[in-house]
JSON list of C-alpha atoms in Angstrom, two decimals:
[
{"chain": "A", "resi": 1, "resn": "MET", "atom": "CA", "xyz": [0.68, -19.75, 14.07]},
{"chain": "A", "resi": 2, "resn": "THR", "atom": "CA", "xyz": [2.48, -20.06, 10.52]},
{"chain": "A", "resi": 3, "resn": "LYS", "atom": "CA", "xyz": [5.77, -17.26, 9.78]},
{"chain": "A", "resi": 4, "resn": "ARG", "atom": "CA", "xyz": [4.74, -15.61, 6.66]},
{"chain": "A", "resi": 5, "resn": "VAL", "atom": "CA", "xyz": [6.49, -13.00, 4.50]},
{"chain": "A", "resi": 6, "resn": "ALA", "atom": "CA", "xyz": [4.60, -9.90, 4.01]},
{"chain": "A", "resi": 7, "resn": "PHE", "atom": "CA", "xyz": [5.35, -7.46, 2.01]},
{"chain": "A", "resi": 8, "resn": "VAL", "atom": "CA", "xyz": [3.48, -3.59, 3.17]},
{"chain": "A", "resi": 9, "resn": "THR", "atom": "CA", "xyz": [3.74, -0.77, -0.05]},
{"chain": "A", "resi": 10, "resn": "GLY", "atom": "CA", "xyz": [4.50, 3.01, 1.75]},
{"chain": "A", "resi": 11, "resn": "GLY", "atom": "CA", "xyz": [5.44, 0.86, 4.54]},
{"chain": "A", "resi": 12, "resn": "ASN", "atom": "CA", "xyz": [7.03, 3.71, 6.57]},
{"chain": "A", "resi": 13, "resn": "GLY", "atom": "CA", "xyz": [4.48, 5.58, 6.00]},
{"chain": "A", "resi": 14, "resn": "GLY", "atom": "CA", "xyz": [1.75, 6.93, 9.07]},
{"chain": "A", "resi": 15, "resn": "ILE", "atom": "CA", "xyz": [-0.64, 3.41, 8.49]},
{"chain": "A", "resi": 16, "resn": "GLY", "atom": "CA", "xyz": [1.98, 1.65, 6.94]},
{"chain": "A", "resi": 17, "resn": "SER", "atom": "CA", "xyz": [4.15, 1.65, 9.46]},
{"chain": "A", "resi": 18, "resn": "ALA", "atom": "CA", "xyz": [1.20, 0.58, 12.24]},
{"chain": "A", "resi": 19, "resn": "VAL", "atom": "CA", "xyz": [0.39, -2.15, 9.89]},
{"chain": "A", "resi": 20, "resn": "CYS", "atom": "CA", "xyz": [3.91, -3.30, 9.59]},
{"chain": "A", "resi": 21, "resn": "LEU", "atom": "CA", "xyz": [4.69, -3.46, 13.88]},
{"chain": "A", "resi": 22, "resn": "GLU", "atom": "CA", "xyz": [1.51, -4.98, 13.86]},
{"chain": "A", "resi": 23, "resn": "LEU", "atom": "CA", "xyz": [2.65, -8.27, 11.26]},
{"chain": "A", "resi": 24, "resn": "ALA", "atom": "CA", "xyz": [6.16, -8.15, 13.20]},
{"chain": "A", "resi": 25, "resn": "ARG", "atom": "CA", "xyz": [4.30, -8.02, 16.51]},
{"chain": "A", "resi": 26, "resn": "GLN", "atom": "CA", "xyz": [3.35, -11.96, 14.91]},
{"chain": "A", "resi": 27, "resn": "GLY", "atom": "CA", "xyz": [5.91, -13.35, 14.00]},
{"chain": "A", "resi": 28, "resn": "HIS", "atom": "CA", "xyz": [6.19, -12.46, 9.95]},
{"chain": "A", "resi": 29, "resn": "THR", "atom": "CA", "xyz": [8.92, -11.40, 7.95]},
{"chain": "A", "resi": 30, "resn": "VAL", "atom": "CA", "xyz": [8.03, -7.75, 7.05]},
{"chain": "A", "resi": 31, "resn": "VAL", "atom": "CA", "xyz": [9.00, -5.82, 4.14]},
{"chain": "A", "resi": 32, "resn": "ALA", "atom": "CA", "xyz": [8.61, -2.24, 4.03]},
{"chain": "A", "resi": 33, "resn": "GLY", "atom": "CA", "xyz": [8.08, -0.83, 0.45]},
{"chain": "A", "resi": 34, "resn": "TYR", "atom": "CA", "xyz": [9.41, 2.94, 0.09]},
{"chain": "A", "resi": 35, "resn": "PHE", "atom": "CA", "xyz": [9.45, 5.32, -2.27]},
{"chain": "A", "resi": 36, "resn": "PRO", "atom": "CA", "xyz": [13.15, 4.98, -4.12]},
{"chain": "A", "resi": 37, "resn": "PRO", "atom": "CA", "xyz": [13.98, 9.00, -3.84]},
{"chain": "A", "resi": 38, "resn": "GLU", "atom": "CA", "xyz": [12.94, 8.63, 0.32]},
{"chain": "A", "resi": 39, "resn": "LYS", "atom": "CA", "xyz": [16.01, 5.82, 0.74]},
{"chain": "A", "resi": 40, "resn": "GLU", "atom": "CA", "xyz": [17.57, 8.28, 3.60]},
{"chain": "A", "resi": 41, "resn": "SER", "atom": "CA", "xyz": [13.93, 8.88, 5.43]},
{"chain": "A", "resi": 42, "resn": "ALA", "atom": "CA", "xyz": [13.32, 5.45, 5.14]},
{"chain": "A", "resi": 43, "resn": "GLU", "atom": "CA", "xyz": [16.46, 4.03, 6.20]},
{"chain": "A", "resi": 44, "resn": "ALA", "atom": "CA", "xyz": [16.40, 6.49, 9.07]},
{"chain": "A", "resi": 45, "resn": "TRP", "atom": "CA", "xyz": [12.77, 4.55, 10.14]},
{"chain": "A", "resi": 46, "resn": "GLN", "atom": "CA", "xyz": [13.88, 1.42, 9.90]},
{"chain": "A", "resi": 47, "resn": "GLN", "atom": "CA", "xyz": [16.42, 2.26, 12.14]},
{"chain": "A", "resi": 48, "resn": "GLU", "atom": "CA", "xyz": [13.93, 3.49, 14.38]},
{"chain": "A", "resi": 49, "resn": "MET", "atom": "CA", "xyz": [11.99, 0.51, 14.21]},
{"chain": "A", "resi": 50, "resn": "GLN", "atom": "CA", "xyz": [15.48, -1.35, 15.07]},
{"chain": "A", "resi": 51, "resn": "ASN", "atom": "CA", "xyz": [16.12, 0.32, 18.49]},
{"chain": "A", "resi": 52, "resn": "ASN", "atom": "CA", "xyz": [12.37, -0.19, 19.41]},
{"chain": "A", "resi": 53, "resn": "GLY", "atom": "CA", "xyz": [13.26, -3.70, 19.12]},
{"chain": "A", "resi": 54, "resn": "VAL", "atom": "CA", "xyz": [11.47, -4.31, 16.14]},
{"chain": "A", "resi": 55, "resn": "THR", "atom": "CA", "xyz": [13.41, -5.64, 12.65]},
{"chain": "A", "resi": 56, "resn": "ILE", "atom": "CA", "xyz": [11.73, -4.86, 9.50]},
{"chain": "A", "resi": 57, "resn": "GLN", "atom": "CA", "xyz": [13.11, -5.19, 5.83]},
{"chain": "A", "resi": 58, "resn": "LEU", "atom": "CA", "xyz": [13.44, -2.38, 3.11]},
{"chain": "A", "resi": 59, "resn": "SER", "atom": "CA", "xyz": [12.57, -2.77, -0.57]},
{"chain": "A", "resi": 60, "resn": "PRO", "atom": "CA", "xyz": [12.66, 0.08, -2.66]},
{"chain": "A", "resi": 61, "resn": "VAL", "atom": "CA", "xyz": [9.84, -0.03, -5.45]},
{"chain": "A", "resi": 62, "resn": "ASP", "atom": "CA", "xyz": [7.88, 2.68, -7.57]},
{"chain": "A", "resi": 63, "resn": "VAL", "atom": "CA", "xyz": [4.28, 1.38, -7.09]},
{"chain": "A", "resi": 64, "resn": "SER", "atom": "CA", "xyz": [3.59, 3.40, -10.34]},
{"chain": "A", "resi": 65, "resn": "SER", "atom": "CA", "xyz": [5.37, 1.39, -12.50]},
{"chain": "A", "resi": 66, "resn": "PHE", "atom": "CA", "xyz": [4.41, -2.37, -13.09]},
{"chain": "A", "resi": 67, "resn": "SER", "atom": "CA", "xyz": [8.24, -3.52, -14.13]},
{"chain": "A", "resi": 68, "resn": "ASP", "atom": "CA", "xyz": [9.49, -2.12, -11.19]},
{"chain": "A", "resi": 69, "resn": "CYS", "atom": "CA", "xyz": [6.92, -4.26, -8.89]},
{"chain": "A", "resi": 70, "resn": "GLU", "atom": "CA", "xyz": [7.27, -6.94, -10.55]},
{"chain": "A", "resi": 71, "resn": "ARG", "atom": "CA", "xyz": [11.31, -6.44, -9.95]},
{"chain": "A", "resi": 72, "resn": "ALA", "atom": "CA", "xyz": [10.68, -6.19, -5.66]},
{"chain": "A", "resi": 73, "resn": "VAL", "atom": "CA", "xyz": [7.81, -8.88, -5.77]},
{"chain": "A", "resi": 74, "resn": "ASN", "atom": "CA", "xyz": [10.92, -10.79, -7.30]},
{"chain": "A", "resi": 75, "resn": "ASP", "atom": "CA", "xyz": [13.78, -9.73, -5.14]},
{"chain": "A", "resi": 76, "resn": "ILE", "atom": "CA", "xyz": [11.47, -10.27, -2.20]},
{"chain": "A", "resi": 77, "resn": "ALA", "atom": "CA", "xyz": [10.98, -13.48, -3.13]},
{"chain": "A", "resi": 78, "resn": "ASP", "atom": "CA", "xyz": [14.69, -14.10, -3.68]},
{"chain": "A", "resi": 79, "resn": "GLU", "atom": "CA", "xyz": [15.79, -13.05, 0.07]},
{"chain": "A", "resi": 80, "resn": "PHE", "atom": "CA", "xyz": [12.99, -13.67, 2.63]},
{"chain": "A", "resi": 81, "resn": "GLY", "atom": "CA", "xyz": [10.50, -16.45, 0.50]},
{"chain": "A", "resi": 82, "resn": "PRO", "atom": "CA", "xyz": [7.61, -15.50, -1.83]},
{"chain": "A", "resi": 83, "resn": "VAL", "atom": "CA", "xyz": [5.15, -12.65, -0.42]},
{"chain": "A", "resi": 84, "resn": "ASP", "atom": "CA", "xyz": [2.53, -14.60, 1.42]},
{"chain": "A", "resi": 85, "resn": "ILE", "atom": "CA", "xyz": [0.77, -11.48, 3.09]},
{"chain": "A", "resi": 86, "resn": "LEU", "atom": "CA", "xyz": [0.19, -7.93, 0.74]},
{"chain": "A", "resi": 87, "resn": "VAL", "atom": "CA", "xyz": [-0.72, -4.95, 1.99]},
{"chain": "A", "resi": 88, "resn": "ASN", "atom": "CA", "xyz": [-1.56, -1.93, -0.69]},
{"chain": "A", "resi": 89, "resn": "CYS", "atom": "CA", "xyz": [-0.76, 0.71, 1.45]},
{"chain": "A", "resi": 90, "resn": "ALA", "atom": "CA", "xyz": [0.81, 3.23, -0.70]},
{"chain": "A", "resi": 91, "resn": "GLY", "atom": "CA", "xyz": [-0.67, 6.37, -1.30]},
{"chain": "A", "resi": 92, "resn": "ILE", "atom": "CA", "xyz": [-0.38, 10.24, -2.07]},
{"chain": "A", "resi": 93, "resn": "THR", "atom": "CA", "xyz": [-2.97, 13.14, -2.35]},
{"chain": "A", "resi": 94, "resn": "ARG", "atom": "CA", "xyz": [-3.00, 16.10, -4.63]},
{"chain": "A", "resi": 95, "resn": "ASP", "atom": "CA", "xyz": [-5.92, 18.18, -3.79]},
{"chain": "A", "resi": 96, "resn": "GLY", "atom": "CA", "xyz": [-7.84, 20.49, -5.53]},
{"chain": "A", "resi": 97, "resn": "THR", "atom": "CA", "xyz": [-10.81, 21.05, -7.04]},
{"chain": "A", "resi": 98, "resn": "LEU", "atom": "CA", "xyz": [-11.86, 20.04, -10.58]},
{"chain": "A", "resi": 99, "resn": "LYS", "atom": "CA", "xyz": [-12.09, 23.52, -11.91]},
{"chain": "A", "resi": 100, "resn": "LYS", "atom": "CA", "xyz": [-8.45, 23.77, -11.16]},
{"chain": "A", "resi": 101, "resn": "MET", "atom": "CA", "xyz": [-6.86, 20.18, -11.08]},
{"chain": "A", "resi": 102, "resn": "PRO", "atom": "CA", "xyz": [-3.96, 19.40, -13.65]},
{"chain": "A", "resi": 103, "resn": "GLU", "atom": "CA", "xyz": [-3.78, 16.32, -15.47]},
{"chain": "A", "resi": 104, "resn": "GLU", "atom": "CA", "xyz": [-0.73, 15.46, -13.80]},
{"chain": "A", "resi": 105, "resn": "ASN", "atom": "CA", "xyz": [-2.15, 15.73, -10.31]},
{"chain": "A", "resi": 106, "resn": "TRP", "atom": "CA", "xyz": [-4.87, 13.27, -11.47]},
{"chain": "A", "resi": 107, "resn": "LYS", "atom": "CA", "xyz": [-2.70, 10.64, -13.11]},
{"chain": "A", "resi": 108, "resn": "ALA", "atom": "CA", "xyz": [-0.36, 10.79, -9.89]},
{"chain": "A", "resi": 109, "resn": "VAL", "atom": "CA", "xyz": [-3.14, 10.01, -7.29]},
{"chain": "A", "resi": 110, "resn": "MET", "atom": "CA", "xyz": [-4.14, 7.21, -10.03]},
{"chain": "A", "resi": 111, "resn": "SER", "atom": "CA", "xyz": [-0.98, 5.60, -10.66]},
{"chain": "A", "resi": 112, "resn": "THR", "atom": "CA", "xyz": [-0.39, 6.17, -7.18]},
{"chain": "A", "resi": 113, "resn": "ASN", "atom": "CA", "xyz": [-3.15, 5.13, -5.30]},
{"chain": "A", "resi": 114, "resn": "LEU", "atom": "CA", "xyz": [-4.95, 2.57, -7.74]},
{"chain": "A", "resi": 115, "resn": "ASP", "atom": "CA", "xyz": [-2.76, 1.22, -10.68]},
{"chain": "A", "resi": 116, "resn": "SER", "atom": "CA", "xyz": [-0.28, -0.04, -7.50]},
{"chain": "A", "resi": 117, "resn": "ALA", "atom": "CA", "xyz": [-2.91, -2.27, -6.26]},
{"chain": "A", "resi": 118, "resn": "PHE", "atom": "CA", "xyz": [-2.56, -3.96, -9.76]},
{"chain": "A", "resi": 119, "resn": "ASN", "atom": "CA", "xyz": [1.00, -3.78, -10.15]},
{"chain": "A", "resi": 120, "resn": "VAL", "atom": "CA", "xyz": [1.37, -5.40, -6.68]},
{"chain": "A", "resi": 121, "resn": "SER", "atom": "CA", "xyz": [-0.81, -7.82, -6.39]},
{"chain": "A", "resi": 122, "resn": "ARG", "atom": "CA", "xyz": [-0.44, -9.05, -10.11]},
{"chain": "A", "resi": 123, "resn": "HIS", "atom": "CA", "xyz": [2.84, -9.92, -9.10]},
{"chain": "A", "resi": 124, "resn": "VAL", "atom": "CA", "xyz": [2.14, -12.07, -6.00]},
{"chain": "A", "resi": 125, "resn": "ILE", "atom": "CA", "xyz": [-1.31, -13.55, -7.21]},
{"chain": "A", "resi": 126, "resn": "ASN", "atom": "CA", "xyz": [0.68, -16.32, -9.10]},
{"chain": "A", "resi": 127, "resn": "GLY", "atom": "CA", "xyz": [2.86, -17.50, -6.18]},
{"chain": "A", "resi": 128, "resn": "MET", "atom": "CA", "xyz": [-0.41, -17.38, -3.56]},
{"chain": "A", "resi": 129, "resn": "LEU", "atom": "CA", "xyz": [-2.60, -19.71, -5.82]},
{"chain": "A", "resi": 130, "resn": "GLU", "atom": "CA", "xyz": [0.33, -22.03, -6.25]},
{"chain": "A", "resi": 131, "resn": "LYS", "atom": "CA", "xyz": [0.28, -22.05, -2.65]},
{"chain": "A", "resi": 132, "resn": "GLY", "atom": "CA", "xyz": [-3.45, -22.46, -2.00]},
{"chain": "A", "resi": 133, "resn": "TRP", "atom": "CA", "xyz": [-2.97, -19.41, 0.53]},
{"chain": "A", "resi": 134, "resn": "GLY", "atom": "CA", "xyz": [-2.47, -15.50, 0.59]},
{"chain": "A", "resi": 135, "resn": "ARG", "atom": "CA", "xyz": [-4.06, -12.36, 2.17]},
{"chain": "A", "resi": 136, "resn": "ILE", "atom": "CA", "xyz": [-4.44, -9.16, 0.25]},
{"chain": "A", "resi": 137, "resn": "ILE", "atom": "CA", "xyz": [-5.71, -6.11, 1.71]},
{"chain": "A", "resi": 138, "resn": "ASN", "atom": "CA", "xyz": [-5.76, -3.36, 0.35]},
{"chain": "A", "resi": 139, "resn": "ILE", "atom": "CA", "xyz": [-6.06, 0.05, 2.13]},
{"chain": "A", "resi": 140, "resn": "ALA", "atom": "CA", "xyz": [-8.40, 2.32, 0.49]},
{"chain": "A", "resi": 141, "resn": "SER", "atom": "CA", "xyz": [-10.42, 4.89, 2.51]},
{"chain": "A", "resi": 142, "resn": "VAL", "atom": "CA", "xyz": [-14.14, 6.04, 3.12]},
{"chain": "A", "resi": 143, "resn": "ASN", "atom": "CA", "xyz": [-13.78, 9.08, 0.92]},
{"chain": "A", "resi": 144, "resn": "GLY", "atom": "CA", "xyz": [-13.99, 5.92, -1.82]},
{"chain": "A", "resi": 145, "resn": "GLN", "atom": "CA", "xyz": [-17.29, 5.87, -1.04]},
{"chain": "A", "resi": 146, "resn": "ARG", "atom": "CA", "xyz": [-18.60, 9.28, 0.55]},
{"chain": "A", "resi": 147, "resn": "GLY", "atom": "CA", "xyz": [-16.29, 11.60, -1.60]},
{"chain": "A", "resi": 148, "resn": "GLN", "atom": "CA", "xyz": [-14.63, 14.65, -0.44]},
{"chain": "A", "resi": 149, "resn": "PHE", "atom": "CA", "xyz": [-14.49, 18.16, -1.39]},
{"chain": "A", "resi": 150, "resn": "GLY", "atom": "CA", "xyz": [-11.50, 18.65, -3.82]},
{"chain": "A", "resi": 151, "resn": "GLN", "atom": "CA", "xyz": [-10.55, 15.12, -3.85]},
{"chain": "A", "resi": 152, "resn": "ALA", "atom": "CA", "xyz": [-12.09, 14.16, -6.98]},
{"chain": "A", "resi": 153, "resn": "ASN", "atom": "CA", "xyz": [-8.91, 12.23, -8.30]},
{"chain": "A", "resi": 154, "resn": "TYR", "atom": "CA", "xyz": [-8.48, 10.23, -4.22]},
{"chain": "A", "resi": 155, "resn": "SER", "atom": "CA", "xyz": [-11.40, 9.16, -4.16]},
{"chain": "A", "resi": 156, "resn": "ALA", "atom": "CA", "xyz": [-12.11, 7.84, -7.50]},
{"chain": "A", "resi": 157, "resn": "ALA", "atom": "CA", "xyz": [-8.68, 5.88, -6.98]},
{"chain": "A", "resi": 158, "resn": "LYS", "atom": "CA", "xyz": [-9.91, 4.69, -3.52]},
{"chain": "A", "resi": 159, "resn": "ALA", "atom": "CA", "xyz": [-13.29, 3.80, -4.76]},
{"chain": "A", "resi": 160, "resn": "GLY", "atom": "CA", "xyz": [-11.67, 1.82, -7.96]},
{"chain": "A", "resi": 161, "resn": "MET", "atom": "CA", "xyz": [-9.53, -0.11, -5.09]},
{"chain": "A", "resi": 162, "resn": "HIS", "atom": "CA", "xyz": [-12.59, -1.15, -3.36]},
{"chain": "A", "resi": 163, "resn": "GLY", "atom": "CA", "xyz": [-13.92, -2.34, -6.80]},
{"chain": "A", "resi": 164, "resn": "PHE", "atom": "CA", "xyz": [-10.65, -4.11, -7.91]},
{"chain": "A", "resi": 165, "resn": "THR", "atom": "CA", "xyz": [-10.59, -5.95, -3.86]},
{"chain": "A", "resi": 166, "resn": "MET", "atom": "CA", "xyz": [-14.71, -7.21, -4.34]},
{"chain": "A", "resi": 167, "resn": "ALA", "atom": "CA", "xyz": [-13.72, -8.34, -7.81]},
{"chain": "A", "resi": 168, "resn": "LEU", "atom": "CA", "xyz": [-10.18, -10.05, -7.24]},
{"chain": "A", "resi": 169, "resn": "ALA", "atom": "CA", "xyz": [-11.97, -11.82, -4.17]},
{"chain": "A", "resi": 170, "resn": "LEU", "atom": "CA", "xyz": [-15.12, -13.76, -5.80]},
{"chain": "A", "resi": 171, "resn": "GLU", "atom": "CA", "xyz": [-11.67, -15.33, -7.96]},
{"chain": "A", "resi": 172, "resn": "THR", "atom": "CA", "xyz": [-9.74, -16.12, -5.32]},
{"chain": "A", "resi": 173, "resn": "ALA", "atom": "CA", "xyz": [-12.11, -17.14, -2.42]},
{"chain": "A", "resi": 174, "resn": "ALA", "atom": "CA", "xyz": [-12.39, -20.67, -3.60]},
{"chain": "A", "resi": 175, "resn": "LYS", "atom": "CA", "xyz": [-8.24, -21.09, -3.72]},
{"chain": "A", "resi": 176, "resn": "GLY", "atom": "CA", "xyz": [-7.66, -19.98, -0.17]},
{"chain": "A", "resi": 177, "resn": "ILE", "atom": "CA", "xyz": [-6.71, -16.66, -0.62]},
{"chain": "A", "resi": 178, "resn": "THR", "atom": "CA", "xyz": [-8.96, -13.74, 0.79]},
{"chain": "A", "resi": 179, "resn": "VAL", "atom": "CA", "xyz": [-8.59, -10.07, -0.20]},
{"chain": "A", "resi": 180, "resn": "ASN", "atom": "CA", "xyz": [-10.07, -6.89, 1.49]},
{"chain": "A", "resi": 181, "resn": "THR", "atom": "CA", "xyz": [-10.51, -3.67, 1.29]},
{"chain": "A", "resi": 182, "resn": "VAL", "atom": "CA", "xyz": [-9.96, -1.00, 5.23]},
{"chain": "A", "resi": 183, "resn": "SER", "atom": "CA", "xyz": [-11.14, 1.70, 4.75]},
{"chain": "A", "resi": 184, "resn": "PRO", "atom": "CA", "xyz": [-10.25, 4.27, 7.45]},
{"chain": "A", "resi": 185, "resn": "GLY", "atom": "CA", "xyz": [-11.21, 7.73, 8.00]},
{"chain": "A", "resi": 186, "resn": "TYR", "atom": "CA", "xyz": [-8.76, 10.19, 9.31]},
{"chain": "A", "resi": 187, "resn": "ILE", "atom": "CA", "xyz": [-5.85, 8.74, 10.80]},
{"chain": "A", "resi": 188, "resn": "ALA", "atom": "CA", "xyz": [-3.70, 11.53, 12.24]},
{"chain": "A", "resi": 189, "resn": "THR", "atom": "CA", "xyz": [-0.13, 10.85, 10.40]},
{"chain": "A", "resi": 190, "resn": "ALA", "atom": "CA", "xyz": [1.83, 13.06, 8.20]},
{"chain": "A", "resi": 191, "resn": "MET", "atom": "CA", "xyz": [-0.42, 13.19, 4.85]},
{"chain": "A", "resi": 192, "resn": "THR", "atom": "CA", "xyz": [-3.57, 14.34, 6.28]},
{"chain": "A", "resi": 193, "resn": "GLU", "atom": "CA", "xyz": [-1.58, 17.17, 8.79]},
{"chain": "A", "resi": 194, "resn": "ALA", "atom": "CA", "xyz": [-1.08, 18.59, 5.71]},
{"chain": "A", "resi": 195, "resn": "MET", "atom": "CA", "xyz": [-4.38, 18.98, 4.60]},
{"chain": "A", "resi": 196, "resn": "PRO", "atom": "CA", "xyz": [-6.03, 22.23, 5.07]},
{"chain": "A", "resi": 197, "resn": "GLU", "atom": "CA", "xyz": [-8.11, 22.86, 8.30]},
{"chain": "A", "resi": 198, "resn": "GLU", "atom": "CA", "xyz": [-11.07, 22.84, 6.91]},
{"chain": "A", "resi": 199, "resn": "VAL", "atom": "CA", "xyz": [-11.24, 20.09, 5.03]},
{"chain": "A", "resi": 200, "resn": "LEU", "atom": "CA", "xyz": [-10.32, 18.03, 8.00]},
{"chain": "A", "resi": 201, "resn": "LYS", "atom": "CA", "xyz": [-13.09, 19.71, 10.07]}
]
């Protein structure tokens, strides 16, 4: 199997960790993106991976920032080579009914969960097109299809991610690049465990 460079945004999160481990198990060079203010916990996570015999690189990146995503992708290319596999996994929740939702909670979720898919994909797609090979996997959610009480922002972002995926797949499929979404249900991660019990039920 060809060794590839894989970039996983939100790589030190619950689902991101499992994705990083699997990509590393397959022999790829794996770079986990993390939110810059969380450097200490990201480095502790990296050490935990190392203690288990898995080497994963770290990249600080604010996925809501177009320019910071460009910087991160360029830094990865300089150190490890161009990104071949991108997993857009970064995500947050700011739950609440629409009648009580402040604008900042809408914008935070949309920028982190949806804008990020554009911000990072935009900076890796040209390299993939030049190479004639690439894999982009967007981690959406079942709530992007069915909605969820108190998650108008999250559901809208994940539905948007799925639409983005389908359009980009049509643009790139003939050029050796596949683009897919994976829509998990509730996975036992720190993010979902912080949700109200009645919502989880």
